[in-house]
Coordinates of C-alpha atoms and ligand atoms in Angstrom, one line a residue:
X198 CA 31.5 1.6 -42.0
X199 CA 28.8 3.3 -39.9
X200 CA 29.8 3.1 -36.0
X201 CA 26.3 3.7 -34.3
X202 CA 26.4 4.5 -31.0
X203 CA 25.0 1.6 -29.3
X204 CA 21.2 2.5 -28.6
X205 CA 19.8 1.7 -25.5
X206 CA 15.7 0.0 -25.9
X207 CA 13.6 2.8 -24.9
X208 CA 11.5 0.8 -22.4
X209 CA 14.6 0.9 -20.4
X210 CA 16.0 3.2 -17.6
X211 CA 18.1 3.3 -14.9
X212 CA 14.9 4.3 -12.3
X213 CA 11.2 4.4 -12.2
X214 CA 9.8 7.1 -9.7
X215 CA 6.3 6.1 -8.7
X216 CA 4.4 8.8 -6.9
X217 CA 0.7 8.0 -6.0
X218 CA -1.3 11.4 -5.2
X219 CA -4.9 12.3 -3.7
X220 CA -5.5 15.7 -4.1
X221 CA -2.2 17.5 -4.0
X222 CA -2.8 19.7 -6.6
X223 CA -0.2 22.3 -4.7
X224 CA 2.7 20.2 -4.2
X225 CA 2.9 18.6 -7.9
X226 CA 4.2 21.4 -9.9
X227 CA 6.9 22.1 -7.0
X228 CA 7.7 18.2 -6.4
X229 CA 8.5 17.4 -10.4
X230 CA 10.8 20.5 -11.3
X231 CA 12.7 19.6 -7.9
X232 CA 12.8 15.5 -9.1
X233 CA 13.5 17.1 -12.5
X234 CA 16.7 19.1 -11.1
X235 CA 17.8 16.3 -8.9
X236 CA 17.6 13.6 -11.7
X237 CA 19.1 15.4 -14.8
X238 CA 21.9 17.0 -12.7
X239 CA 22.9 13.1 -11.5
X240 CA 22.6 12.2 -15.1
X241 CA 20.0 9.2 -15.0
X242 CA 18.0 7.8 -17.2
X243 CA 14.3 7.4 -15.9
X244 CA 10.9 7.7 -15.9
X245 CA 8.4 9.5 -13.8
X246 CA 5.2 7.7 -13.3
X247 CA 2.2 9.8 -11.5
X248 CA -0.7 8.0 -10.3
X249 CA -4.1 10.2 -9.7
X250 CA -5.9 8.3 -7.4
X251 CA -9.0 9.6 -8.0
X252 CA -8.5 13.1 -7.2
X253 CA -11.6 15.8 -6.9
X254 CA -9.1 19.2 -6.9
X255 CA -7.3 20.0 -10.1
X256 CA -4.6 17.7 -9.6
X257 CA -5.4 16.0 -12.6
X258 CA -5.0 18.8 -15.1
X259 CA -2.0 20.2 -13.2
X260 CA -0.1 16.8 -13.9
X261 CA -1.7 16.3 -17.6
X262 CA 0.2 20.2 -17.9
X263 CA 3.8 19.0 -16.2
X264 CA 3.5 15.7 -18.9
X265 CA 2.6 18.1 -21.9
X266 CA 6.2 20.2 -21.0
X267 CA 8.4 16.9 -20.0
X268 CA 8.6 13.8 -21.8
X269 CA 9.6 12.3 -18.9
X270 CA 6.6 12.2 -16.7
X271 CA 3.9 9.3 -17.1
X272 CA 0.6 9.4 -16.1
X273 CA -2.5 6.9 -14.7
X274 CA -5.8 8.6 -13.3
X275 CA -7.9 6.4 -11.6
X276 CA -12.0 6.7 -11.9
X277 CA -12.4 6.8 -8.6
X278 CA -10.0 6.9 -5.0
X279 CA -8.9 3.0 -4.5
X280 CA -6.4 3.6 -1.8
X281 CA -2.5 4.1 -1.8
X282 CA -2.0 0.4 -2.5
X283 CA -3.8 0.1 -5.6
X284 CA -2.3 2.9 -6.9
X285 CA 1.4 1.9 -6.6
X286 CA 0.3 -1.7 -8.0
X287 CA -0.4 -0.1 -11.2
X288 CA 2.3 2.1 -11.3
X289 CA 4.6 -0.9 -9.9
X290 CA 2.5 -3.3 -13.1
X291 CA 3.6 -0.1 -16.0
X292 CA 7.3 1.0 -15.0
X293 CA 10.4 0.0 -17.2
X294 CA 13.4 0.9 -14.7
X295 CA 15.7 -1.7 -13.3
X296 CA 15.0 0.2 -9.6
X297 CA 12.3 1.7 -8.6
X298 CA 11.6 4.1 -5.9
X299 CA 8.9 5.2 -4.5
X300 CA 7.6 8.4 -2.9
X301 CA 4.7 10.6 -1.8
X302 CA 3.7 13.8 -3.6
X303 CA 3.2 16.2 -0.6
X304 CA 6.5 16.8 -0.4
X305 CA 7.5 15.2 3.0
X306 CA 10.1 12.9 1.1
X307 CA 12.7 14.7 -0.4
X308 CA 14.0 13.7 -3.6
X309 CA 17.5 14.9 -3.0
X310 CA 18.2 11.1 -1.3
X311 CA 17.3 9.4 -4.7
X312 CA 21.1 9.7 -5.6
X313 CA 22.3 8.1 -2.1
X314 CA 20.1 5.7 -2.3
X315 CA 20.6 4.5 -5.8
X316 CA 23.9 4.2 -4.6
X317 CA 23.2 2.0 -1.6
X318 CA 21.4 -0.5 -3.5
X319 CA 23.5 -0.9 -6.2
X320 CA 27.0 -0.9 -4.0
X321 CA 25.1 -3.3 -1.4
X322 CA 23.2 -5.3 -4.0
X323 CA 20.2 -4.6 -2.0
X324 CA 16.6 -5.8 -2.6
X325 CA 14.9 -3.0 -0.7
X326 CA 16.6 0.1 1.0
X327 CA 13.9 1.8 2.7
X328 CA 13.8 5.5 3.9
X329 CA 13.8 5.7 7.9
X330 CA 12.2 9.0 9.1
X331 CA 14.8 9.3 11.6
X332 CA 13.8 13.2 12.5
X333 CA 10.3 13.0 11.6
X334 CA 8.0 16.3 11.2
X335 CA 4.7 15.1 12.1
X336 CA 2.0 15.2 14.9
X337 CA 3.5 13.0 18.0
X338 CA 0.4 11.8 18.9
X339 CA -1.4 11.0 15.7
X340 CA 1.5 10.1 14.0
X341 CA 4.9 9.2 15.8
X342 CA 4.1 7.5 18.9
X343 CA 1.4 5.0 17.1
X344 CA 4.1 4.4 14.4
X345 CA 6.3 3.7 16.9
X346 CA 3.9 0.5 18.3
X347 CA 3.2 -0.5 14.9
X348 CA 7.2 -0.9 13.7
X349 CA 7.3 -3.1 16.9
X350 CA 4.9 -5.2 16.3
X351 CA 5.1 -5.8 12.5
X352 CA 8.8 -6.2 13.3
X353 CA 8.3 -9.1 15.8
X354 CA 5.7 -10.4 13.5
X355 CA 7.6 -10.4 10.5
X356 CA 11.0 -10.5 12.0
X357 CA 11.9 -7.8 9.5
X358 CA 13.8 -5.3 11.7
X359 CA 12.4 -1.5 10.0
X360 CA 12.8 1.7 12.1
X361 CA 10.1 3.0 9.9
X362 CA 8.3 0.0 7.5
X363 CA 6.1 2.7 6.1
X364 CA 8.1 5.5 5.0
X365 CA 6.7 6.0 1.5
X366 CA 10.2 6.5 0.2
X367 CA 12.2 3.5 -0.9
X368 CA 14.2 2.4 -3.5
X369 CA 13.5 -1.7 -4.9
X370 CA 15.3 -3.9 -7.4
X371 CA 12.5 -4.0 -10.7
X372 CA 12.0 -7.8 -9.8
X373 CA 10.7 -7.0 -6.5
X374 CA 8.0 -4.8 -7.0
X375 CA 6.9 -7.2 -10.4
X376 CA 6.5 -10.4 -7.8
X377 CA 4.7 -9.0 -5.2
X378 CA 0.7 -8.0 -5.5
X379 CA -0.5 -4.8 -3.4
X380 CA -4.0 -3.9 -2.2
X381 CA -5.7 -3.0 0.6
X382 CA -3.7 -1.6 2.8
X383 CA -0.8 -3.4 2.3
X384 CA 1.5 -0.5 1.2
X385 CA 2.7 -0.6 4.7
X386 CA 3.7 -4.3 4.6
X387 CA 5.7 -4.3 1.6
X388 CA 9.3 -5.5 3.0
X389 CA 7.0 -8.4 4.6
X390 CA 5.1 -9.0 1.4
X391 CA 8.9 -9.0 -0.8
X392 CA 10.5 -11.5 2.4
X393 CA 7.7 -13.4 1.4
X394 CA 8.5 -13.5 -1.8
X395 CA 12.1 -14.3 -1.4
X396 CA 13.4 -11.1 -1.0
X397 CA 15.4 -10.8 1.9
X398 CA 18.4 -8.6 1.5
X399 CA 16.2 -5.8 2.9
X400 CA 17.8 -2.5 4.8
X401 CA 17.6 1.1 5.5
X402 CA 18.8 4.3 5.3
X403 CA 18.2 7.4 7.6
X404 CA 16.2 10.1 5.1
X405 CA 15.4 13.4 5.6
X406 CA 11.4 14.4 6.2
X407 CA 9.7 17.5 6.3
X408 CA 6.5 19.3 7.2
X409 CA 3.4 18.7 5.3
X410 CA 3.8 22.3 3.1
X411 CA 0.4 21.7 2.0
X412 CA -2.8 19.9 2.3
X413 CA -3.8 17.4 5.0
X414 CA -2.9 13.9 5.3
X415 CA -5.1 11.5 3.8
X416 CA -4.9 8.7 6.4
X417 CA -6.7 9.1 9.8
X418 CA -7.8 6.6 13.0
X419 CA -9.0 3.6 10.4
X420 CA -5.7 3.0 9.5
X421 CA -4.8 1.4 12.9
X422 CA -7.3 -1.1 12.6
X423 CA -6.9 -1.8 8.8
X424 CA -3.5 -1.7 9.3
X425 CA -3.1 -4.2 11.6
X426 CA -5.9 -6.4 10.0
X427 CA -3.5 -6.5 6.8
X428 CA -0.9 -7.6 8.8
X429 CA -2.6 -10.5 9.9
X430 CA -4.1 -11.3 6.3
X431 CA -0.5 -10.9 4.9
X432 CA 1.3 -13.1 7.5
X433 CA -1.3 -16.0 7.4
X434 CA -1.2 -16.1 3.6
X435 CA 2.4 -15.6 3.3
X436 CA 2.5 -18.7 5.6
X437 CA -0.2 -21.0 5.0
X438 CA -1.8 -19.4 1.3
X439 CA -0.7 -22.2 -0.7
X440 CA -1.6 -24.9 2.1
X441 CA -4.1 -23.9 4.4
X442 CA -5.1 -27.2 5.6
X443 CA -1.7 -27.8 7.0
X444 CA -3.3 -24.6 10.1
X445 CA -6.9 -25.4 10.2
X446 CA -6.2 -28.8 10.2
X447 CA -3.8 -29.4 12.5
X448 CA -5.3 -27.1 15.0
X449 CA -9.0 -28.5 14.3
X450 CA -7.5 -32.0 14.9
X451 CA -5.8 -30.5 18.1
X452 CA -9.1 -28.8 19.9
X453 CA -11.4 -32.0 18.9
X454 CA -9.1 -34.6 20.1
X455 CA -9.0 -31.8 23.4
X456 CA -12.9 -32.2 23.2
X457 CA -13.0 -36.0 22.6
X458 CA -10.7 -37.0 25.3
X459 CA -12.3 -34.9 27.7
X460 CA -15.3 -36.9 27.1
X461 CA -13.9 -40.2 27.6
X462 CA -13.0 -39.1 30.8
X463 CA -16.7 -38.0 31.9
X464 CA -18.1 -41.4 30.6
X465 CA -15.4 -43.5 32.5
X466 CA -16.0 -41.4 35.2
X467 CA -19.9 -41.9 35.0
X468 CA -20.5 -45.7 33.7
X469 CA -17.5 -47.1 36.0
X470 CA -17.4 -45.3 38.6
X471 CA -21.2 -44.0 38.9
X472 CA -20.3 -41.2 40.7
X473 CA -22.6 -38.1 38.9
X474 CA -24.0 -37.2 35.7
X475 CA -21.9 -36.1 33.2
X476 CA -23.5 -32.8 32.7
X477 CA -23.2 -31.8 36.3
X478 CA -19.2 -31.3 35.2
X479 CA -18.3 -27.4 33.7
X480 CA -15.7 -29.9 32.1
X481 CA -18.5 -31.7 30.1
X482 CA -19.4 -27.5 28.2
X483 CA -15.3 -27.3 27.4
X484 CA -16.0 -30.7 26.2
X485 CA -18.7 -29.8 23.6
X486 CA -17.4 -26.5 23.0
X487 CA -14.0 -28.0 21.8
X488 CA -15.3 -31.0 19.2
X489 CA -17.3 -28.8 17.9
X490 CA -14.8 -25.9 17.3
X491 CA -12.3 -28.6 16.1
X492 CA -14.9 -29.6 13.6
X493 CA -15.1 -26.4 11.9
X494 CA -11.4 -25.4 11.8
X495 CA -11.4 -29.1 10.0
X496 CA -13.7 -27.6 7.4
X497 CA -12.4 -24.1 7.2
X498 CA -9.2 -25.6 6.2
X499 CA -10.8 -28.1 4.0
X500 CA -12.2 -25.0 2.4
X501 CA -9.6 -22.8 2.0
X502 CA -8.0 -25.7 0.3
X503 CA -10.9 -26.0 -2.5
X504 CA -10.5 -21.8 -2.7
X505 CA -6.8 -22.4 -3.3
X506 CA -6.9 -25.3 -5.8
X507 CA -9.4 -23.0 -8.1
X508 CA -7.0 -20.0 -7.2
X509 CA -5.4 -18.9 -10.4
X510 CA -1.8 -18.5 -9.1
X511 CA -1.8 -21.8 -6.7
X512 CA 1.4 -22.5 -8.5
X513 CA 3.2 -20.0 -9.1
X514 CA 6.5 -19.4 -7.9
X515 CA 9.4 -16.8 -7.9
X516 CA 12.2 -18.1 -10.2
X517 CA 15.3 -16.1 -8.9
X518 CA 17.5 -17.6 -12.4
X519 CA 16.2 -19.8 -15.6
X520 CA 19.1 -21.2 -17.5
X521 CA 19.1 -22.7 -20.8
X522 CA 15.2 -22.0 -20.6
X523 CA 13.1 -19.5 -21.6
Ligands
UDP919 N1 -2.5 8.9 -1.2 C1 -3.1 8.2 -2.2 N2 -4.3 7.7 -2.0 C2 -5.0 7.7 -0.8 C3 -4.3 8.4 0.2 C4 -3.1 8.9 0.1 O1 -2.5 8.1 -3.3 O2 -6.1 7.2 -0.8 C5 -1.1 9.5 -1.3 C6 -1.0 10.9 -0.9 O3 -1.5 11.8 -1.8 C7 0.5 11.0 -0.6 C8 0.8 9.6 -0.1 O4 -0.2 8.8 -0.5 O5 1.2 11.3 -1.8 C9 0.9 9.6 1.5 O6 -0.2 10.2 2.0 P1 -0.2 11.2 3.2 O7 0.9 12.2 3.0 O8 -1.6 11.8 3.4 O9 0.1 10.3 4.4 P2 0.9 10.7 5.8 O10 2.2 11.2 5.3 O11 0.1 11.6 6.5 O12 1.1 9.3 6.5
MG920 MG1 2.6 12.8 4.0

């Protein structure tokens, strides 16, 4: 009797890194022999997935090099740049590890806190444990003090308490990352988009952060207003996606009855008591302005709920367990 050693499926590995990239042709070589050193000393089994989103330096043929010399390194190249987002949802669509972390390529996220926090959210039977900047090396202005305003606000929004919701380094258990859809802007609203999704057990864990070595940084101004605009498309879909007649028409029923009862008034007003015309009232303008404002939050909801009957996912849900069922 043969005793194999019991063969583990090679679709499967302990962790998927994801690392989305836009030009940082400089920082790849450096960034995958130190994620090389830091996995293979901790003995892991994993995967490295690069995404190019759609880089015009040489980053393209640098990774295609690293792949040809280390079987663990994946690769996607996208035709042209789609944003941060998109390129984590294909990487996030592709990997095989039962965790996944995520991290940016220009070397501001160190990969010597993948063994901590593989052991945080394993230990702690965490969802997400996201990387907190705590010291953070960038521009105060440009970069710290605005972050500081957003993690407030998303924070009271969501009521997902984050010292820093958009560190690019985190660490997620596979199921999250394969129920929750990313675009836009949106890869700064993950934790919101996973809560969403049923994922709660959500926490943190200081990092360390350094410098941009070299390059720029690929996100300027627009990302305040983007930003923020994603916040609002993410809450009010979470919320009201699936039933958006339950908002529009419960406030549209609100501001016409507003509008219609105000105009009782002005016609009692008038016919019994005769005392001016109705249009001599500023009250009779709120009037109008109301019916006819509820009116269309009545059909904006009664549209959204014809989009959301023909949407292909209007029923599906996150099954957390399936006994006796396939
Ligand atoms: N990135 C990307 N696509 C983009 C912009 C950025 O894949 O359109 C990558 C970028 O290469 C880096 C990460 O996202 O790996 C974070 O970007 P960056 O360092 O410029 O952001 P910052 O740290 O300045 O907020
Ligand atoms: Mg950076």
């Amino acid at each position: 009797l043969i005793l194999l050693p019991k063969i583990k499926p090679e679709s499967f590995f302990q962790l998927s890194i994801i690392i989305p990239f836009y030009n940082e042709e400089e920082s790849l070589p450096e960034l995958c022999a130190w994620l090389e050193r830091v996995l293979n000393s901790n003995n892991f089994t994993y995967e490295i997935i690069m995404v190019d989103d759609g880089s015009t330096d040489n980053s393209w043929n640098t990774v295609k090099n690293l792949q040809s010399q280390n079987q663990h390194i994946k690769a996607i190249s996208f035709q042209r740049n789609y944003g941060k987002s998109a390129a984590l949802n294909e990487a996030f669509k592709a990997c095989k590890g039962e965790y996944v972390i995520t991290m940016d390529a220009d070397l501001q996220d160190s990969p010597d806190e993948i063994p901590e926090l593989y052991q945080m959210i394993t230990t702690g039977k965490y969802d997400i444990v996201s990387g907190w900047k705590k010291k953070r090396y960038d521009n105060a202005i440009t970069k710290n003090i605005p972050s500081k305003l957003y993690n407030t606000v998303t924070g009271k929004m969501s009521g997902i308490k984050l010292h820093d919701m958009n560190c690019g380094l985190k660490i997620y258990r596979s199921k999250v990352v394969k129920s929750i859809e990313v675009y836009g802007e949106m890869h700064r609203y993950i934790p919101v988009l996973a809560k969403w999704a049923g994922f709660k057990k959500i926490t943190e864990k200081p990092v360390a952060h350094q410098a941009r070595k070299y390059g720029v940084s690929k996100f300027g101004w627009e990302r305040f207003v983007n930003g923020f605009l994603d916040l609002a498309s993410i809450m009010f879909v979470g919320k009201y996606g699936k039933k958006p007649m339950h908002i529009f028409g419960l406030w549209g029923s609100i501001v016409f009855m507003v509008g219609a009862a105000i105009w009782i008034y002005l016609a009692i007003a008038k016919f019994a008591f005769m005392q001016y015309k109705m249009t001599d009232r500023p009250l009779f303008y709120v009037g109008i302005i109301s019916i006819v404002i509820g009116t269309q939050l009545f059909l904006a909801g009664f549209l959204g709920e014809l989009i959301s009957r023909n949407s292909h996912d209007r029923n599906t849900y996150n099954i957390a367990e399936k006994i006796g069922i396939e």
